[in-house]
PDB file of C-alpha atoms in Angstrom:
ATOM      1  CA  UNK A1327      92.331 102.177 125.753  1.00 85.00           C
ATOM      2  CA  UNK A1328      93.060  99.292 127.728  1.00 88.00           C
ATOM      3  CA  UNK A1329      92.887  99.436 131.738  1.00 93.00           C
ATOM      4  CA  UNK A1330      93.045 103.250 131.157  1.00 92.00           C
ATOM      5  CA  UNK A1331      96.539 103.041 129.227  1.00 95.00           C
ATOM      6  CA  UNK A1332      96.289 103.798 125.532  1.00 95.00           C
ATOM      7  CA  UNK A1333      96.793 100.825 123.833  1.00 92.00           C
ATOM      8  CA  UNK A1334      95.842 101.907 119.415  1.00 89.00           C
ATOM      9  CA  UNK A1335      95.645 105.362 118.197  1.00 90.00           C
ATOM     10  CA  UNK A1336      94.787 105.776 114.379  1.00 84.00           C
ATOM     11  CA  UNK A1337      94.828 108.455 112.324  1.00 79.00           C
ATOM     12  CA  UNK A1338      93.486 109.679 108.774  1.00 72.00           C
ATOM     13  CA  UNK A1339      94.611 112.057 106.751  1.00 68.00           C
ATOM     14  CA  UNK A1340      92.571 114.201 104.612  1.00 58.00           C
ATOM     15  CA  UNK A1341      94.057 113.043 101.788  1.00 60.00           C
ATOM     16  CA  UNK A1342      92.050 110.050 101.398  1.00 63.00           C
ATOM     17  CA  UNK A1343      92.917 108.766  97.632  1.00 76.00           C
ATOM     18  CA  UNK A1344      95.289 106.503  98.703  1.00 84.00           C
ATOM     19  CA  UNK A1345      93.929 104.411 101.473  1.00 85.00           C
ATOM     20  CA  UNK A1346      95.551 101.126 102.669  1.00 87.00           C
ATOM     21  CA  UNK A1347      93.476  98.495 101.008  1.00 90.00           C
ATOM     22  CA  UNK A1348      92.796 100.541  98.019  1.00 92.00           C
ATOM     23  CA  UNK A1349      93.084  98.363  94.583  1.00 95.00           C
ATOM     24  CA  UNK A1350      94.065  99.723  91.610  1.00 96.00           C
ATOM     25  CA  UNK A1351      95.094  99.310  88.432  1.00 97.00           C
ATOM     26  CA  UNK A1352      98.996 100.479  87.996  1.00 97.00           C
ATOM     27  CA  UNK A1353     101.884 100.436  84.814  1.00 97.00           C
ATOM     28  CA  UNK A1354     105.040  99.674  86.039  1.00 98.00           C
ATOM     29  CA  UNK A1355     107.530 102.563  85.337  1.00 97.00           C
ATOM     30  CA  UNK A1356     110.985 100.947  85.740  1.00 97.00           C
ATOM     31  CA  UNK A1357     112.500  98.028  87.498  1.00 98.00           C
ATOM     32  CA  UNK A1358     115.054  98.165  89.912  1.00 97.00           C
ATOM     33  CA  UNK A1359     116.888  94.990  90.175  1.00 97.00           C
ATOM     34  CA  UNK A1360     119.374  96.173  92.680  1.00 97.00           C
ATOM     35  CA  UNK A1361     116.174  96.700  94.994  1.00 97.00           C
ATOM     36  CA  UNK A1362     114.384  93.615  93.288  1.00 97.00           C
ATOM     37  CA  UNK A1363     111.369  95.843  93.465  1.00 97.00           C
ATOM     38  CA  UNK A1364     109.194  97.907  90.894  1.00 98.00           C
ATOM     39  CA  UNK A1365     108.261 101.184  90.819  1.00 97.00           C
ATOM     40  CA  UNK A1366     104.371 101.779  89.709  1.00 98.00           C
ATOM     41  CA  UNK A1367     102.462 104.668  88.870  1.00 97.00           C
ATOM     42  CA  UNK A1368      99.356 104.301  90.132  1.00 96.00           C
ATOM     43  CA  UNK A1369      98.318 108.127  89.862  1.00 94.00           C
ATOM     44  CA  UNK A1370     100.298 109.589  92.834  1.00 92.00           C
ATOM     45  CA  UNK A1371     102.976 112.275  92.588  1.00 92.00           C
ATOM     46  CA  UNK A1372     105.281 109.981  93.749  1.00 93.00           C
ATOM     47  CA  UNK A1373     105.704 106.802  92.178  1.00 95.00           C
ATOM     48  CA  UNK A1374     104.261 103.727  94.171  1.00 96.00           C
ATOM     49  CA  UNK A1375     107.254 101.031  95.537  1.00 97.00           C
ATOM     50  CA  UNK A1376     106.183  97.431  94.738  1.00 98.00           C
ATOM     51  CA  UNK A1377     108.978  94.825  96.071  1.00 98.00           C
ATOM     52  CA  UNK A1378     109.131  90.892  95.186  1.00 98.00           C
ATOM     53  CA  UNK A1379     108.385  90.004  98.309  1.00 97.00           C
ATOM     54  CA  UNK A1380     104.889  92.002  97.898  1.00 98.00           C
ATOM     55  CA  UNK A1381     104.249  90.327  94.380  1.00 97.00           C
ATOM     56  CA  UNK A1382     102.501  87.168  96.224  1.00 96.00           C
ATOM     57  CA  UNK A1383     102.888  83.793  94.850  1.00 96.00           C
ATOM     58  CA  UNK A1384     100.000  84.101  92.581  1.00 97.00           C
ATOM     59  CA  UNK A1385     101.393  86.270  90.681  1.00 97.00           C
ATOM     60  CA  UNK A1386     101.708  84.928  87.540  1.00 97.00           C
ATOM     61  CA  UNK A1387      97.722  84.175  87.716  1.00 96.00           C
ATOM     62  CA  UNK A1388      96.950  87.415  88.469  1.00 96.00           C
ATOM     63  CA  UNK A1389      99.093  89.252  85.423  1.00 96.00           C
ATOM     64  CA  UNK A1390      97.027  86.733  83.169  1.00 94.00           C
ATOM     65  CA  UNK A1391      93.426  87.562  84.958  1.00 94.00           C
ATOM     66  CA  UNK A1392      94.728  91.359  83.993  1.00 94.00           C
ATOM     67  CA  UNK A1393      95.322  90.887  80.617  1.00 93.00           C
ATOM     68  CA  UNK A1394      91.689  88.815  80.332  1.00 92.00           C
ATOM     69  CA  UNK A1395      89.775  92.067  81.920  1.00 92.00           C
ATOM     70  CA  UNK A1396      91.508  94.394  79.989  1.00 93.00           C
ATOM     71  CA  UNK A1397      91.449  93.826  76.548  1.00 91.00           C
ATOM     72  CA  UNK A1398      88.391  91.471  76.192  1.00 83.00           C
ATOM     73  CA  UNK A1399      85.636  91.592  79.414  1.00 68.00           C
ATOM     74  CA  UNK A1400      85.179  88.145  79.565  1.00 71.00           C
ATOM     75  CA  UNK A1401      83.491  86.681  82.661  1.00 66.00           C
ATOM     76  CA  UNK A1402      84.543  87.937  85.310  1.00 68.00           C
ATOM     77  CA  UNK A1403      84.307  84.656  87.609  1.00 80.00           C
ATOM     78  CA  UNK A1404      87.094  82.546  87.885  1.00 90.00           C
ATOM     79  CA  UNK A1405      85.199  79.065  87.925  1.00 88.00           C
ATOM     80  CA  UNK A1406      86.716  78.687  84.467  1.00 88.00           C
ATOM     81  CA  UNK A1407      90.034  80.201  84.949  1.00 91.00           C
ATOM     82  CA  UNK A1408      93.250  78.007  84.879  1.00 92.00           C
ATOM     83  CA  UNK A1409      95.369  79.091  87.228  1.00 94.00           C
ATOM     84  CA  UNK A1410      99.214  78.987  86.995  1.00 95.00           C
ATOM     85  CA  UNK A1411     102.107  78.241  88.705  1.00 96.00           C
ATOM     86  CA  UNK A1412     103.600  79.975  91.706  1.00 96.00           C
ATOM     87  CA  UNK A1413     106.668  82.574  91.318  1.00 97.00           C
ATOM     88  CA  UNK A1414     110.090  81.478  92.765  1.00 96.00           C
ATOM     89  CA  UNK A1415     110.189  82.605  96.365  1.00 93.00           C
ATOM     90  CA  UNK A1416     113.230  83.923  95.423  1.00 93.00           C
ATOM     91  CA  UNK A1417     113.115  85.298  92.303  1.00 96.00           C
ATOM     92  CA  UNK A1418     114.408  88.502  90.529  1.00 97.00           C
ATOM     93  CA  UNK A1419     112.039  91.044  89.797  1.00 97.00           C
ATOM     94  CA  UNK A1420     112.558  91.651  85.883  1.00 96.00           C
ATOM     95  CA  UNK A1421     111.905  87.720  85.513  1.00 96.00           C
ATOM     96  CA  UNK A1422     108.858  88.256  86.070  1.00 97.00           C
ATOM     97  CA  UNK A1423     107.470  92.307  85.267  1.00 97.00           C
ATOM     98  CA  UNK A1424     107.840  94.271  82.498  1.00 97.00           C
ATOM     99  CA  UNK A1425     108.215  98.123  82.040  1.00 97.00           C
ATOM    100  CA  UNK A1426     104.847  99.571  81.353  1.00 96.00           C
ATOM    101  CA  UNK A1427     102.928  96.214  81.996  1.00 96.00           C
ATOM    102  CA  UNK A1428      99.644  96.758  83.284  1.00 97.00           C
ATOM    103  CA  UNK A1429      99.041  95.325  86.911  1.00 97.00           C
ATOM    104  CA  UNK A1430      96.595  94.745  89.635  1.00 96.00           C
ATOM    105  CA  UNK A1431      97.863  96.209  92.808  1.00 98.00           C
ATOM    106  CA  UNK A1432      96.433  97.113  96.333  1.00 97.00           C
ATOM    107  CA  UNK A1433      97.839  99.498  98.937  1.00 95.00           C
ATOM    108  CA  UNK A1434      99.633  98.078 101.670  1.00 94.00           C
ATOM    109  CA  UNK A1435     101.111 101.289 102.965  1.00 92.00           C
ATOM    110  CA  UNK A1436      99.668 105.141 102.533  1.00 88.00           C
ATOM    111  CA  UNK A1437     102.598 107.552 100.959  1.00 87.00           C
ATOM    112  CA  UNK A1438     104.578 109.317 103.686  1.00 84.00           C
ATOM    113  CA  UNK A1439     106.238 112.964 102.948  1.00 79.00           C
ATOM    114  CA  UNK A1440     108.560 111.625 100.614  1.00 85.00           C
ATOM    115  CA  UNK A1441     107.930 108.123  99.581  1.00 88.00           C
ATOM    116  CA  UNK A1442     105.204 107.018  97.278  1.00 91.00           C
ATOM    117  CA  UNK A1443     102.715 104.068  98.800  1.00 94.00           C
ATOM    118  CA  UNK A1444     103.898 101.010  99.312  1.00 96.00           C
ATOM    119  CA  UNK A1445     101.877  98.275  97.225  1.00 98.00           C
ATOM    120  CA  UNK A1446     101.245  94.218  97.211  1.00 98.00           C
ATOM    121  CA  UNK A1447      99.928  92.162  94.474  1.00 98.00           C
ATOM    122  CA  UNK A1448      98.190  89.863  96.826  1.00 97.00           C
ATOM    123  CA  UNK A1449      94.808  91.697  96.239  1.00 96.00           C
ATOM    124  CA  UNK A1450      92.075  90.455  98.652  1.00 96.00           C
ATOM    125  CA  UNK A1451      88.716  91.952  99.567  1.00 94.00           C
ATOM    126  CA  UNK A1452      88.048  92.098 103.251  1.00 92.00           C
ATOM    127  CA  UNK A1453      84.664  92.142 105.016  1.00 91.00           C
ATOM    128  CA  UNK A1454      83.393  91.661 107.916  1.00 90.00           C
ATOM    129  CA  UNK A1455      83.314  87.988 108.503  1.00 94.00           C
ATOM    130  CA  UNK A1456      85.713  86.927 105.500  1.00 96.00           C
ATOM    131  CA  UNK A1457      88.364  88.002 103.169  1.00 96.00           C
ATOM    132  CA  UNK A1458      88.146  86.836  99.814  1.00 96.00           C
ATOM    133  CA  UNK A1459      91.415  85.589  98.272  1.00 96.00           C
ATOM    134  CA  UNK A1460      91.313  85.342  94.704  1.00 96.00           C
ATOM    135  CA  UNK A1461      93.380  82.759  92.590  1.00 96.00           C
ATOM    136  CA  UNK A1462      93.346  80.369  95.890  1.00 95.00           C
ATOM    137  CA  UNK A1463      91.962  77.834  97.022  1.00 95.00           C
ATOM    138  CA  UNK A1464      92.724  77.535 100.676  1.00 96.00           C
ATOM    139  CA  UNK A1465      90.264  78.343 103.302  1.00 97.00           C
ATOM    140  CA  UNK A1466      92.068  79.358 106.749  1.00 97.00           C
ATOM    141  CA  UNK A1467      90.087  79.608 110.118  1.00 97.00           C
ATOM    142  CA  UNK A1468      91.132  82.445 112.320  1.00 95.00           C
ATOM    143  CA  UNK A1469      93.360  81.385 115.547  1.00 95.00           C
ATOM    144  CA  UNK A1470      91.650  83.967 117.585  1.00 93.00           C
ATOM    145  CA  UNK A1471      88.610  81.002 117.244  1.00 95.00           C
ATOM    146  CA  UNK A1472      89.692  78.593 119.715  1.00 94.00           C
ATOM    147  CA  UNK A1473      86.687  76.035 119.784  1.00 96.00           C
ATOM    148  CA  UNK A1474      87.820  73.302 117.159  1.00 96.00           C
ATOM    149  CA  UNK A1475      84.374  72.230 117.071  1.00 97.00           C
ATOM    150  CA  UNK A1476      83.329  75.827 115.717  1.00 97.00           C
ATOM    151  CA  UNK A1477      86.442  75.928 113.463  1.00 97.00           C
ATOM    152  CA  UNK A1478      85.716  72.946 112.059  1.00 97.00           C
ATOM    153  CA  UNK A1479      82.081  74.274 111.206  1.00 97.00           C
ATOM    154  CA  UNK A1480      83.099  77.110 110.104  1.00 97.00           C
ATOM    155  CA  UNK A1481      85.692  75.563 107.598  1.00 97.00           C
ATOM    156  CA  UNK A1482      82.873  72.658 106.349  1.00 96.00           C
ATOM    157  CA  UNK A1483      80.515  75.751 105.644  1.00 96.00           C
ATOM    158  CA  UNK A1484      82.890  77.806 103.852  1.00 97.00           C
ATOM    159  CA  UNK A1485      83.836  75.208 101.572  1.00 96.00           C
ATOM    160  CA  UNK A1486      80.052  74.093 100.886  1.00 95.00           C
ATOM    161  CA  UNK A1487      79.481  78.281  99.887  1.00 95.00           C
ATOM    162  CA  UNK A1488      82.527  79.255  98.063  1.00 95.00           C
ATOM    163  CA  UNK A1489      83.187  79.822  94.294  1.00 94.00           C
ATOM    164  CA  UNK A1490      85.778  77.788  92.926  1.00 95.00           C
ATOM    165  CA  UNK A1491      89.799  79.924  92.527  1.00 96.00           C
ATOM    166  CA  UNK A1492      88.728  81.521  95.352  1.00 96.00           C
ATOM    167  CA  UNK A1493      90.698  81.273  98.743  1.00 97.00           C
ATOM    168  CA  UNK A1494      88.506  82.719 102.207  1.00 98.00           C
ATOM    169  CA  UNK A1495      89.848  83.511 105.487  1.00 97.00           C
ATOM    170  CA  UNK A1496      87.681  83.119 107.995  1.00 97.00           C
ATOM    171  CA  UNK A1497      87.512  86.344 110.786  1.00 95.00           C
ATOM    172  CA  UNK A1498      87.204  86.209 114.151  1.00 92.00           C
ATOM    173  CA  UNK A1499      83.895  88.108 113.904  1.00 90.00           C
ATOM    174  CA  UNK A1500      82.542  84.633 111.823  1.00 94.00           C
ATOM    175  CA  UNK A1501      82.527  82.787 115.224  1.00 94.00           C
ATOM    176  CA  UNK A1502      78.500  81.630 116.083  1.00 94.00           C
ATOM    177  CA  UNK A1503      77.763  83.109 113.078  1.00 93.00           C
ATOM    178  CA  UNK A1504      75.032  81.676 110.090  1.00 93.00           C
ATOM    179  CA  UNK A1505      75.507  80.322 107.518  1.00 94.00           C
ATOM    180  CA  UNK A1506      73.260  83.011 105.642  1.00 93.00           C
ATOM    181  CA  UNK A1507      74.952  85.892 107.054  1.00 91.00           C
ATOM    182  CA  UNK A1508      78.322  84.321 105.429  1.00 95.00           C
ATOM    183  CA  UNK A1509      76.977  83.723 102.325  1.00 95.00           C
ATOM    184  CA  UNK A1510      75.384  86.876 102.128  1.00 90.00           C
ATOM    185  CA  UNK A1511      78.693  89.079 102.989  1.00 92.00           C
ATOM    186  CA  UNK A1512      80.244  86.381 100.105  1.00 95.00           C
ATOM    187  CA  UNK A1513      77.860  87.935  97.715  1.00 92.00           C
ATOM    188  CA  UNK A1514      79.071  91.278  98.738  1.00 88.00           C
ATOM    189  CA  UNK A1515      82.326  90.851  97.756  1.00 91.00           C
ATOM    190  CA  UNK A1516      82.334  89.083  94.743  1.00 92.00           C
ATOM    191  CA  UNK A1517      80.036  91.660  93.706  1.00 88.00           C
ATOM    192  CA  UNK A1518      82.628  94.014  94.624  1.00 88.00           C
ATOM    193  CA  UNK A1519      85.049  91.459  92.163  1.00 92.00           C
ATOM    194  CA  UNK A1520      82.750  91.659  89.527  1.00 89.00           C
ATOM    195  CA  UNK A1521      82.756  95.346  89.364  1.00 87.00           C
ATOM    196  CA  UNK A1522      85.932  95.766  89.550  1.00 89.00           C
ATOM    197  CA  UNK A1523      86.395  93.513  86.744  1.00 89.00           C
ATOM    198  CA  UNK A1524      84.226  95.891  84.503  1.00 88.00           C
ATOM    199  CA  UNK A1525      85.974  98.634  85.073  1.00 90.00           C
ATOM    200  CA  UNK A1526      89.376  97.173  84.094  1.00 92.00           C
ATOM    201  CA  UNK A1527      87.756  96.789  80.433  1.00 91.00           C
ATOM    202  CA  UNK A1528      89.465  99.055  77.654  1.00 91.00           C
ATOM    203  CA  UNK A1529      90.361 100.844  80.918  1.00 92.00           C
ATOM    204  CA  UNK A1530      93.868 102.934  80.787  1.00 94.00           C
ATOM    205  CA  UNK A1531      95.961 103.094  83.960  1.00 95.00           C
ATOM    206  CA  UNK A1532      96.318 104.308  86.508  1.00 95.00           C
ATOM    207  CA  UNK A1533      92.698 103.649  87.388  1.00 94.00           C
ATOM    208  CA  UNK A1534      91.264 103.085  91.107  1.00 92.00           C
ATOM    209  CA  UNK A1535      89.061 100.537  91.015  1.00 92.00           C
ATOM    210  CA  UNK A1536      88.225  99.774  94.707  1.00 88.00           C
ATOM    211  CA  UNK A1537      88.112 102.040  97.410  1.00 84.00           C
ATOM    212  CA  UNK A1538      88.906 100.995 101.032  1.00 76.00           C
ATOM    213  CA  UNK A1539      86.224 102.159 103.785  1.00 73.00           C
ATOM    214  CA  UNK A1540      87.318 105.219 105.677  1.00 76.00           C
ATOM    215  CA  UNK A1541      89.310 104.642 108.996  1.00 78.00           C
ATOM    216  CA  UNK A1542      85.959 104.894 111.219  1.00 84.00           C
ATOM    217  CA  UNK A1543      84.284 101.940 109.501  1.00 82.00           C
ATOM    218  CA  UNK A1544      87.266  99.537 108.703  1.00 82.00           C
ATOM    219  CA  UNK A1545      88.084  99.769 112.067  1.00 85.00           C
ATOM    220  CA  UNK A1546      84.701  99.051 113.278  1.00 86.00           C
ATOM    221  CA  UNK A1547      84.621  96.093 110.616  1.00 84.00           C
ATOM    222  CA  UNK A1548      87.999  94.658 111.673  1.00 81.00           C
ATOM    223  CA  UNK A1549      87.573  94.698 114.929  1.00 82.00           C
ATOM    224  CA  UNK A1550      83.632  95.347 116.340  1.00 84.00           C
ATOM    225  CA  UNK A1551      82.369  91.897 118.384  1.00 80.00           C
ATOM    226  CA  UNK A1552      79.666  91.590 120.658  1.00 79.00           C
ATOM    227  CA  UNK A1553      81.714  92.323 123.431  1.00 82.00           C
ATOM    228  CA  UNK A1554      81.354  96.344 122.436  1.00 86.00           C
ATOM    229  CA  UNK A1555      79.265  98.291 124.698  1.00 87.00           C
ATOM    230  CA  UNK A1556      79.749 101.864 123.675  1.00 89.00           C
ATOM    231  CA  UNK A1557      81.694 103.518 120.825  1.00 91.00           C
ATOM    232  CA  UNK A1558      82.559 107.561 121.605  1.00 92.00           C
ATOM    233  CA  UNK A1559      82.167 110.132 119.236  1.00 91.00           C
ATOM    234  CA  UNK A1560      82.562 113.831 119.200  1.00 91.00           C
ATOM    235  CA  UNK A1561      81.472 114.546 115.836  1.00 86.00           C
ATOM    236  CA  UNK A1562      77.690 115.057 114.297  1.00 86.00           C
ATOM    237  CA  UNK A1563      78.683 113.772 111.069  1.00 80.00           C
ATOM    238  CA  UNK A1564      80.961 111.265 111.738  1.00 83.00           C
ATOM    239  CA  UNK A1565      78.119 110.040 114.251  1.00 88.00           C
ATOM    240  CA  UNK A1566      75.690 109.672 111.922  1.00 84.00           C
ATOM    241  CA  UNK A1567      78.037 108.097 109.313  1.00 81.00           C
ATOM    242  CA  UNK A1568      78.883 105.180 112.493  1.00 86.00           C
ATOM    243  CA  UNK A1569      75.356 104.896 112.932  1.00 88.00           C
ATOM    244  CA  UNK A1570      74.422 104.272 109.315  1.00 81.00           C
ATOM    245  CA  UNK A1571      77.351 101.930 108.659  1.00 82.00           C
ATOM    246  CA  UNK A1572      76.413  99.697 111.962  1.00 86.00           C
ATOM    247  CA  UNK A1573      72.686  99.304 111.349  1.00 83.00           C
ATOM    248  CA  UNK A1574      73.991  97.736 108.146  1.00 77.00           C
ATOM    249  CA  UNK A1575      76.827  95.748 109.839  1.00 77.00           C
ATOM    250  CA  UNK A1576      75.172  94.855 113.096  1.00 81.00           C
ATOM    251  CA  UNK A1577      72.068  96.130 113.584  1.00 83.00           C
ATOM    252  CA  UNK A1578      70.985  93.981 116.710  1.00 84.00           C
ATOM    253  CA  UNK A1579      73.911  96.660 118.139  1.00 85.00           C
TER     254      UNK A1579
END
């Protein structure tokens, strides 16, 4: 609410295996090149819609990266990883997919009644104060952070922390913030890379490999600042589930 007028409602489902922001690992079922779009089963009952628009530049890299995890485990860091070329911005889908290909996909929209999810290939892992970007190299300063002196700090002390093939955007949360509580939540992720990475080995789709918070606590990591006062609840368990998750995310709240 916002001067007493409601201003965001969100709602979750019961249904909870296919989260926005879930990753997982999908075989494309058929092409549709009238569509330019692909559709992947990624374990619904409904096949999941991925268009070429949604594939991401990167694409190309991240197909390869697949392959790598799949059949042999090799490291999962991408320090050593040779990155290719961008796709065509406007390309045709079966240029560049093949039926049953293996591929890395997250949710970008949940299933409704009769469509399947919606999916992107431009996998990132979010947290708190940064979103990790893999196969990139670009770090990008939120434009919620206004001070360019902060930005600027921000942007040298990103760069000085992060692994190499790795893009960052920088959240608004991040503003005044350490550089030991970055690094740390950096750690966090890639951790959350590497195990995703070892579950891809030998590993027959569809597969979920990362799960998405529940709607309580991505909402409280997207958009909790110290500008909160109060958060209302009107449930025991979800209250003590809030309570858990902000001692670990902000515990001087």
């Amino acid at each position: 609410m916002e001067d007493r007028r409601l201003v965001e409602l969100h709602n979750q489902k019961t249904d909870t295996n296919f989260t926005v922001g879930d990753i997982f690992l999908g075989k494309i079922k058929r092409l549709m090149p009238g569509l330019n779009a692909a559709f992947v089963d990624i374990g619904h009952k409904k096949d999941a819609f991925l268009h070429y628009t949604d594939l991401g530049p990167k694409l190309n890299s991240l197909i390869k990266f697949t392959n790598i995890a799949v059949n042999s485990g090799n490291t999962p860091r991408l320090d050593n990883f040779q990155i290719e070329p961008d796709i065509e911005k406007g390309g045709k889908i079966d240029k560049v997919l093949k039926r049953r290909q293996y591929i890395l996909v997250q949710i970008l929209k949940e299933p409704i009644s009769t469509k399947g999810p919606r999916l992107s290939c431009e996998v990132t892992i979010p947290g708190r104060y940064l979103v990790l970007t893999p196969f990139s190299n670009v770090i990008a300063v939120s434009k919620k952070i206004a001070n360019a002196e902060e930005r600027k700090r921000l942007k040298v002390l990103i760069e000085s922390i992060r692994p190499k093939n790795f893009g960052v955007i920088v959240r608004t949360a991040a503003e005044g913030k350490k550089v030991a509580d970055l690094h740390e939540e950096l750690q966090i992720m890639l951790e959350k890379w590497d195990g995703m990475f070892k579950q891809m080995h030998n590993a027959k789709p569809p597969k979920k490999l990362m799960s998405e918070l529940d709607k309580t606590s991505s909402i409280l990591r997207d958009l909790l600042t110290d500008s909160f006062n109060k958060i209302v609840v009107n449930d025991k368990q979800l209250y003590h589930s809030i309570k858990t998750y902000m001692e670990s995310i902000a515990p001087e709240q």
